[in-house]
Coordinates of C-alpha atoms in Angstrom, one line a residue:
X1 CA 329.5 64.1 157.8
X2 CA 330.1 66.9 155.1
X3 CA 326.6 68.3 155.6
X4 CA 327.5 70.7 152.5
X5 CA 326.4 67.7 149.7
X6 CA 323.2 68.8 151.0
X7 CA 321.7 71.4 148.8
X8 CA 317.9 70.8 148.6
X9 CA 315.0 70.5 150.9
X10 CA 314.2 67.2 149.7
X11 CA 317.3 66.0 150.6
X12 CA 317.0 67.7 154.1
X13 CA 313.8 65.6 154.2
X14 CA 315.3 62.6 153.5
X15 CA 318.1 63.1 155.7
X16 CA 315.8 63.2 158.4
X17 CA 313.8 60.1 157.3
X18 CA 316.7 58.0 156.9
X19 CA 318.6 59.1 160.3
X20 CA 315.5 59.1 162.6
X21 CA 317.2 56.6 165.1
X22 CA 320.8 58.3 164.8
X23 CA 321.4 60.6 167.7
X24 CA 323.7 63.2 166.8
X25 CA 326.2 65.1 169.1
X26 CA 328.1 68.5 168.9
X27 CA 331.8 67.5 168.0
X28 CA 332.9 71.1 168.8
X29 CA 332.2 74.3 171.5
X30 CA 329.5 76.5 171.0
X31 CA 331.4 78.5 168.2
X32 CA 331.8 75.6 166.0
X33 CA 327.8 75.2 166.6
X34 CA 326.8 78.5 165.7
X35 CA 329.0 78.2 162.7
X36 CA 326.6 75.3 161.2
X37 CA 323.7 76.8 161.9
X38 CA 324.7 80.5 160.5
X39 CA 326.2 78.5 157.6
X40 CA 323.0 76.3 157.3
X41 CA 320.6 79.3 157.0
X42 CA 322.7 81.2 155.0
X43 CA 323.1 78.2 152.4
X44 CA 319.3 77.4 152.7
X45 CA 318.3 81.2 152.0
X46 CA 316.5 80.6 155.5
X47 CA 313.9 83.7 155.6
X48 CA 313.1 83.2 152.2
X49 CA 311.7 79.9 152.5
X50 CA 308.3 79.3 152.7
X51 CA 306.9 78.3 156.4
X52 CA 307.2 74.3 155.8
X53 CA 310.7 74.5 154.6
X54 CA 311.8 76.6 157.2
X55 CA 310.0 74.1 159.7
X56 CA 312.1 71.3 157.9
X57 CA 315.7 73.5 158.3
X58 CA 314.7 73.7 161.8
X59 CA 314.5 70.2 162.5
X60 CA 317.3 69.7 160.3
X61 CA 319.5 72.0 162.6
X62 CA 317.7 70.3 166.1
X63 CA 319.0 67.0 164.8
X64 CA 322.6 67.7 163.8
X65 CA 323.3 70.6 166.1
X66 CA 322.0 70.0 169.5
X67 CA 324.4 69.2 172.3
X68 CA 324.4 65.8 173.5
X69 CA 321.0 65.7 176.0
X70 CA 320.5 69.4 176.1
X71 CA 317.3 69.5 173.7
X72 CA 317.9 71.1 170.6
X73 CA 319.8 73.9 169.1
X74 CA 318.0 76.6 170.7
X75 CA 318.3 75.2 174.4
X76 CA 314.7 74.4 174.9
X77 CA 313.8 70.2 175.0
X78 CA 312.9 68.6 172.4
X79 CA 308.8 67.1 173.4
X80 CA 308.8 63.1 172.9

């Protein structure tokens, strides 16, 4: 997926809306993780956003970065 074409929130949100039943699974280590994410808040201006937004980069990131069963990016599970 080239994640990059991304460039909005809206399109974040409807990302998410459209992959909802699409699990996702780290193809690389842990380096190769934190690389998305660092490159995801960077792109996104993270701690400029405005407390919604930021909620929506961080789902955004616990649906394409998480390793395969371990929750989400951060290591903690994900509630059902």
């Amino acid at each position: 997926m080239n994640e990059a074409r991304l460039t909005t929130i809206e399109q974040i949100e409807a990302f998410l809306s459209a992959s909802t039943s699409i699990e996702f699974s780290a193809a690389g280590g842990d380096s190769e993780r934190y690389e998305h994410i660092s490159r995801v808040l960077t792109r996104f201006d993270y701690p400029g956003r405005k407390k919604r937004e930021r909620g929506v980069l961080l789902r955004y990131l616990q649906h394409t970065a998480a390793k395969s069963g371990a929750g989400h990016a951060s290591g903690h599970p994900v509630a059902a």
